């Protein structure tokens, strides 16, 4: 054990772990982001208040059980750097780390204690092949690591390769993802409680489309978690 610790310390001297937020060296117990940068990311109250501003995005549109974003999205913040690293710099570890942070909040929340499966919002196969991975699946893996809930990547599929949502207005986002998802032909999710996982929610149009599609399963309940709400 002590030999392993000495070896890890030696490796850290040669290849120091760097905070994604401030580019300073991380301490041994820190992961992806330093304690100071993490402290300055504003957390939401979504895991303690059921009718929060994320859930309100879906009022009058689709029925959901619970919804929570871990953080408030702030432009040019450490959180934005982490999400950018996850989506565009192949930093899968940041997604797993953020998923674990979500799971720790879920563990003590009364709203997420009966989840049967985790479903990451799917990418179109072409886009996933180009990127090499699905960032939402990385987040889901972090949640699974803590809560031991199975991940389902088969039941919900993206059938249309839509354009990026980043620079679209609210109507364009909704139109862009209107009918882009489909379910596989099985009944495994009938009467199940699903946790739908995404990175950042702005208008909720993508998640709304996912939920509409999942409602084809009889008796399904859907809850949502994301890293951040913009």
PDB file of C-alpha atoms in Angstrom, residues 56-230:
ATOM      1  CA  UNK A  56     -41.492  24.318 -14.168  1.00  0.00           C
ATOM      2  CA  UNK A  57     -40.012  24.246 -17.689  1.00  0.00           C
ATOM      3  CA  UNK A  58     -42.215  21.223 -18.370  1.00  0.00           C
ATOM      4  CA  UNK A  59     -45.466  22.455 -16.797  1.00  0.00           C
ATOM      5  CA  UNK A  60     -48.293  22.118 -19.328  1.00  0.00           C
ATOM      6  CA  UNK A  61     -46.045  20.195 -21.765  1.00  0.00           C
ATOM      7  CA  UNK A  62     -45.186  16.735 -20.449  1.00  0.00           C
ATOM      8  CA  UNK A  63     -45.728  14.984 -17.130  1.00  0.00           C
ATOM      9  CA  UNK A  64     -42.582  14.281 -15.119  1.00  0.00           C
ATOM     10  CA  UNK A  65     -42.087  12.871 -11.652  1.00  0.00           C
ATOM     11  CA  UNK A  66     -39.112  14.950 -10.446  1.00  0.00           C
ATOM     12  CA  UNK A  67     -36.446  17.173 -11.995  1.00  0.00           C
ATOM     13  CA  UNK A  68     -33.181  18.606 -10.709  1.00  0.00           C
ATOM     14  CA  UNK A  69     -30.112  20.364 -12.052  1.00  0.00           C
ATOM     15  CA  UNK A  70     -27.054  20.305  -9.822  1.00  0.00           C
ATOM     16  CA  UNK A  71     -25.702  23.759 -10.699  1.00  0.00           C
ATOM     17  CA  UNK A  72     -26.735  27.104 -12.155  1.00  0.00           C
ATOM     18  CA  UNK A  73     -24.921  27.580 -15.454  1.00  0.00           C
ATOM     19  CA  UNK A  74     -22.646  30.633 -15.430  1.00  0.00           C
ATOM     20  CA  UNK A  75     -20.881  31.747 -18.594  1.00  0.00           C
ATOM     21  CA  UNK A  76     -17.052  31.695 -18.538  1.00  0.00           C
ATOM     22  CA  UNK A  77     -17.106  29.847 -15.201  1.00  0.00           C
ATOM     23  CA  UNK A  78     -15.192  26.777 -14.032  1.00  0.00           C
ATOM     24  CA  UNK A  79     -18.359  24.767 -14.644  1.00  0.00           C
ATOM     25  CA  UNK A  80     -18.549  25.869 -18.276  1.00  0.00           C
ATOM     26  CA  UNK A  81     -14.904  24.829 -18.711  1.00  0.00           C
ATOM     27  CA  UNK A  82     -15.700  21.400 -17.251  1.00  0.00           C
ATOM     28  CA  UNK A  83     -18.703  20.916 -19.544  1.00  0.00           C
ATOM     29  CA  UNK A  84     -16.695  22.081 -22.567  1.00  0.00           C
ATOM     30  CA  UNK A  85     -13.900  19.656 -21.651  1.00  0.00           C
ATOM     31  CA  UNK A  86     -16.477  16.856 -21.372  1.00  0.00           C
ATOM     32  CA  UNK A  87     -18.214  17.565 -24.686  1.00  0.00           C
ATOM     33  CA  UNK A  88     -15.389  18.700 -26.929  1.00  0.00           C
ATOM     34  CA  UNK A  89     -12.044  17.695 -25.391  1.00  0.00           C
ATOM     35  CA  UNK A  90     -12.685  13.989 -24.691  1.00  0.00           C
ATOM     36  CA  UNK A  91     -12.473  14.553 -20.942  1.00  0.00           C
ATOM     37  CA  UNK A  92     -14.779  11.705 -19.923  1.00  0.00           C
ATOM     38  CA  UNK A  93     -13.493  11.832 -16.337  1.00  0.00           C
ATOM     39  CA  UNK A  94     -15.146  15.209 -15.789  1.00  0.00           C
ATOM     40  CA  UNK A  95     -18.510  13.727 -16.798  1.00  0.00           C
ATOM     41  CA  UNK A  96     -18.098  10.788 -14.424  1.00  0.00           C
ATOM     42  CA  UNK A  97     -17.029  13.183 -11.658  1.00  0.00           C
ATOM     43  CA  UNK A  98     -20.062  15.441 -12.210  1.00  0.00           C
ATOM     44  CA  UNK A  99     -22.329  12.383 -12.328  1.00  0.00           C
ATOM     45  CA  UNK A 100     -21.036  11.331  -8.919  1.00  0.00           C
ATOM     46  CA  UNK A 101     -21.774  14.813  -7.553  1.00  0.00           C
ATOM     47  CA  UNK A 102     -25.351  14.478  -8.815  1.00  0.00           C
ATOM     48  CA  UNK A 103     -25.615  11.033  -7.207  1.00  0.00           C
ATOM     49  CA  UNK A 104     -24.508  12.345  -3.809  1.00  0.00           C
ATOM     50  CA  UNK A 105     -27.375  14.873  -3.929  1.00  0.00           C
ATOM     51  CA  UNK A 106     -29.852  12.223  -5.111  1.00  0.00           C
ATOM     52  CA  UNK A 107     -28.870   9.987  -2.218  1.00  0.00           C
ATOM     53  CA  UNK A 108     -30.274  12.434   0.330  1.00  0.00           C
ATOM     54  CA  UNK A 109     -33.183  13.734  -1.753  1.00  0.00           C
ATOM     55  CA  UNK A 110     -36.710  12.362  -1.164  1.00  0.00           C
ATOM     56  CA  UNK A 111     -37.551  12.715  -4.880  1.00  0.00           C
ATOM     57  CA  UNK A 112     -35.241  10.149  -6.495  1.00  0.00           C
ATOM     58  CA  UNK A 113     -35.467   7.048  -4.308  1.00  0.00           C
ATOM     59  CA  UNK A 114     -37.316   4.637  -6.626  1.00  0.00           C
ATOM     60  CA  UNK A 115     -35.374   4.755  -9.901  1.00  0.00           C
ATOM     61  CA  UNK A 116     -35.308   1.512 -11.926  1.00  0.00           C
ATOM     62  CA  UNK A 117     -33.082   2.553 -14.852  1.00  0.00           C
ATOM     63  CA  UNK A 118     -30.864   5.452 -15.898  1.00  0.00           C
ATOM     64  CA  UNK A 119     -31.224   6.571 -19.525  1.00  0.00           C
ATOM     65  CA  UNK A 120     -28.662   9.047 -20.889  1.00  0.00           C
ATOM     66  CA  UNK A 121     -30.067  11.293 -23.626  1.00  0.00           C
ATOM     67  CA  UNK A 122     -28.839   9.485 -26.759  1.00  0.00           C
ATOM     68  CA  UNK A 123     -26.716  10.965 -29.526  1.00  0.00           C
ATOM     69  CA  UNK A 124     -27.322  10.008 -33.138  1.00  0.00           C
ATOM     70  CA  UNK A 125     -24.947   7.122 -34.022  1.00  0.00           C
ATOM     71  CA  UNK A 126     -23.104   9.299 -36.582  1.00  0.00           C
ATOM     72  CA  UNK A 127     -22.518  12.071 -34.053  1.00  0.00           C
ATOM     73  CA  UNK A 128     -21.475   9.594 -31.355  1.00  0.00           C
ATOM     74  CA  UNK A 129     -19.037   7.942 -33.762  1.00  0.00           C
ATOM     75  CA  UNK A 130     -17.583  11.341 -34.681  1.00  0.00           C
ATOM     76  CA  UNK A 131     -17.212  12.397 -31.029  1.00  0.00           C
ATOM     77  CA  UNK A 132     -16.202   8.932 -29.870  1.00  0.00           C
ATOM     78  CA  UNK A 133     -18.588   8.808 -26.909  1.00  0.00           C
ATOM     79  CA  UNK A 134     -21.837  10.170 -25.481  1.00  0.00           C
ATOM     80  CA  UNK A 135     -21.199  12.791 -22.790  1.00  0.00           C
ATOM     81  CA  UNK A 136     -24.545  12.027 -21.110  1.00  0.00           C
ATOM     82  CA  UNK A 137     -23.495   8.387 -20.756  1.00  0.00           C
ATOM     83  CA  UNK A 138     -20.364   9.542 -18.888  1.00  0.00           C
ATOM     84  CA  UNK A 139     -22.595  11.413 -16.433  1.00  0.00           C
ATOM     85  CA  UNK A 140     -24.843   8.342 -16.111  1.00  0.00           C
ATOM     86  CA  UNK A 141     -21.809   6.167 -15.328  1.00  0.00           C
ATOM     87  CA  UNK A 142     -20.874   8.513 -12.479  1.00  0.00           C
ATOM     88  CA  UNK A 143     -24.386   8.228 -11.046  1.00  0.00           C
ATOM     89  CA  UNK A 144     -24.308   4.442 -11.397  1.00  0.00           C
ATOM     90  CA  UNK A 145     -20.956   4.263  -9.608  1.00  0.00           C
ATOM     91  CA  UNK A 146     -22.523   5.730  -6.456  1.00  0.00           C
ATOM     92  CA  UNK A 147     -26.146   4.532  -6.585  1.00  0.00           C
ATOM     93  CA  UNK A 148     -25.693   1.156  -8.380  1.00  0.00           C
ATOM     94  CA  UNK A 149     -28.649   1.760 -10.724  1.00  0.00           C
ATOM     95  CA  UNK A 150     -28.549   0.021 -14.115  1.00  0.00           C
ATOM     96  CA  UNK A 151     -27.998   2.093 -17.268  1.00  0.00           C
ATOM     97  CA  UNK A 152     -30.239   1.461 -20.294  1.00  0.00           C
ATOM     98  CA  UNK A 153     -28.803   2.626 -23.643  1.00  0.00           C
ATOM     99  CA  UNK A 154     -31.044   0.454 -25.836  1.00  0.00           C
ATOM    100  CA  UNK A 155     -34.659   1.441 -25.178  1.00  0.00           C
ATOM    101  CA  UNK A 156     -34.424   5.070 -26.376  1.00  0.00           C
ATOM    102  CA  UNK A 157     -32.668   5.856 -29.651  1.00  0.00           C
ATOM    103  CA  UNK A 158     -32.077   9.035 -31.663  1.00  0.00           C
ATOM    104  CA  UNK A 159     -33.271   8.435 -35.231  1.00  0.00           C
ATOM    105  CA  UNK A 160     -32.563  11.904 -36.685  1.00  0.00           C
ATOM    106  CA  UNK A 161     -29.170  13.621 -36.652  1.00  0.00           C
ATOM    107  CA  UNK A 162     -30.192  17.172 -35.660  1.00  0.00           C
ATOM    108  CA  UNK A 163     -28.118  20.337 -35.825  1.00  0.00           C
ATOM    109  CA  UNK A 164     -26.408  21.745 -32.736  1.00  0.00           C
ATOM    110  CA  UNK A 165     -28.786  23.521 -30.350  1.00  0.00           C
ATOM    111  CA  UNK A 166     -26.173  25.980 -29.061  1.00  0.00           C
ATOM    112  CA  UNK A 167     -27.134  29.070 -31.091  1.00  0.00           C
ATOM    113  CA  UNK A 168     -30.840  28.394 -31.639  1.00  0.00           C
ATOM    114  CA  UNK A 169     -33.715  30.329 -30.071  1.00  0.00           C
ATOM    115  CA  UNK A 170     -36.473  28.652 -28.079  1.00  0.00           C
ATOM    116  CA  UNK A 171     -38.783  27.917 -31.045  1.00  0.00           C
ATOM    117  CA  UNK A 172     -35.921  26.698 -33.231  1.00  0.00           C
ATOM    118  CA  UNK A 173     -34.729  24.351 -30.469  1.00  0.00           C
ATOM    119  CA  UNK A 174     -38.212  22.862 -30.125  1.00  0.00           C
ATOM    120  CA  UNK A 175     -38.606  22.484 -33.907  1.00  0.00           C
ATOM    121  CA  UNK A 176     -35.115  20.966 -34.206  1.00  0.00           C
ATOM    122  CA  UNK A 177     -35.919  18.031 -31.893  1.00  0.00           C
ATOM    123  CA  UNK A 178     -39.629  17.618 -32.584  1.00  0.00           C
ATOM    124  CA  UNK A 179     -39.677  13.936 -33.637  1.00  0.00           C
ATOM    125  CA  UNK A 180     -36.093  12.730 -33.443  1.00  0.00           C
ATOM    126  CA  UNK A 181     -36.296   9.866 -30.930  1.00  0.00           C
ATOM    127  CA  UNK A 182     -37.767   6.375 -31.065  1.00  0.00           C
ATOM    128  CA  UNK A 183     -38.085   3.413 -28.709  1.00  0.00           C
ATOM    129  CA  UNK A 184     -36.932  -0.140 -29.324  1.00  0.00           C
ATOM    130  CA  UNK A 185     -39.639  -2.749 -29.686  1.00  0.00           C
ATOM    131  CA  UNK A 186     -39.811  -4.183 -26.195  1.00  0.00           C
ATOM    132  CA  UNK A 187     -41.702  -3.772 -22.936  1.00  0.00           C
ATOM    133  CA  UNK A 188     -38.855  -3.691 -20.410  1.00  0.00           C
ATOM    134  CA  UNK A 189     -39.725  -0.135 -19.309  1.00  0.00           C
ATOM    135  CA  UNK A 190     -43.433  -0.728 -18.753  1.00  0.00           C
ATOM    136  CA  UNK A 191     -44.363   0.506 -15.247  1.00  0.00           C
ATOM    137  CA  UNK A 192     -40.751   1.544 -14.539  1.00  0.00           C
ATOM    138  CA  UNK A 193     -39.349   4.760 -13.074  1.00  0.00           C
ATOM    139  CA  UNK A 194     -36.699   6.167 -15.435  1.00  0.00           C
ATOM    140  CA  UNK A 195     -33.996   8.714 -14.689  1.00  0.00           C
ATOM    141  CA  UNK A 196     -33.277  10.718 -17.849  1.00  0.00           C
ATOM    142  CA  UNK A 197     -29.778  12.274 -17.811  1.00  0.00           C
ATOM    143  CA  UNK A 198     -28.481  15.257 -19.814  1.00  0.00           C
ATOM    144  CA  UNK A 199     -25.626  17.740 -19.483  1.00  0.00           C
ATOM    145  CA  UNK A 200     -27.146  21.250 -19.669  1.00  0.00           C
ATOM    146  CA  UNK A 201     -30.809  22.191 -20.051  1.00  0.00           C
ATOM    147  CA  UNK A 202     -31.822  25.534 -21.557  1.00  0.00           C
ATOM    148  CA  UNK A 203     -35.379  25.341 -22.900  1.00  0.00           C
ATOM    149  CA  UNK A 204     -35.899  21.636 -22.163  1.00  0.00           C
ATOM    150  CA  UNK A 205     -36.897  20.878 -25.779  1.00  0.00           C
ATOM    151  CA  UNK A 206     -34.620  17.846 -26.149  1.00  0.00           C
ATOM    152  CA  UNK A 207     -35.729  16.347 -22.849  1.00  0.00           C
ATOM    153  CA  UNK A 208     -39.365  17.078 -23.703  1.00  0.00           C
ATOM    154  CA  UNK A 209     -38.997  15.132 -26.957  1.00  0.00           C
ATOM    155  CA  UNK A 210     -37.371  12.217 -25.075  1.00  0.00           C
ATOM    156  CA  UNK A 211     -40.192  12.119 -22.535  1.00  0.00           C
ATOM    157  CA  UNK A 212     -42.909  12.236 -25.229  1.00  0.00           C
ATOM    158  CA  UNK A 213     -41.253   9.242 -26.896  1.00  0.00           C
ATOM    159  CA  UNK A 214     -40.817   7.291 -23.646  1.00  0.00           C
ATOM    160  CA  UNK A 215     -44.517   7.717 -22.857  1.00  0.00           C
ATOM    161  CA  UNK A 216     -45.163   4.943 -25.380  1.00  0.00           C
ATOM    162  CA  UNK A 217     -44.184   2.558 -22.568  1.00  0.00           C
ATOM    163  CA  UNK A 218     -47.201   1.665 -20.445  1.00  0.00           C
ATOM    164  CA  UNK A 219     -47.211   3.131 -16.919  1.00  0.00           C
ATOM    165  CA  UNK A 220     -43.742   4.695 -17.233  1.00  0.00           C
ATOM    166  CA  UNK A 221     -42.601   7.458 -14.840  1.00  0.00           C
ATOM    167  CA  UNK A 222     -39.784   9.812 -15.853  1.00  0.00           C
ATOM    168  CA  UNK A 223     -37.534  11.962 -13.695  1.00  0.00           C
ATOM    169  CA  UNK A 224     -34.726  14.209 -14.921  1.00  0.00           C
ATOM    170  CA  UNK A 225     -31.280  15.204 -13.681  1.00  0.00           C
ATOM    171  CA  UNK A 226     -28.754  17.459 -15.417  1.00  0.00           C
ATOM    172  CA  UNK A 227     -25.407  18.991 -14.538  1.00  0.00           C
ATOM    173  CA  UNK A 228     -26.736  22.525 -14.965  1.00  0.00           C
ATOM    174  CA  UNK A 229     -29.659  24.725 -15.925  1.00  0.00           C
ATOM    175  CA  UNK A 230     -28.968  27.752 -18.110  1.00  0.00           C
TER     176      UNK A 230
END
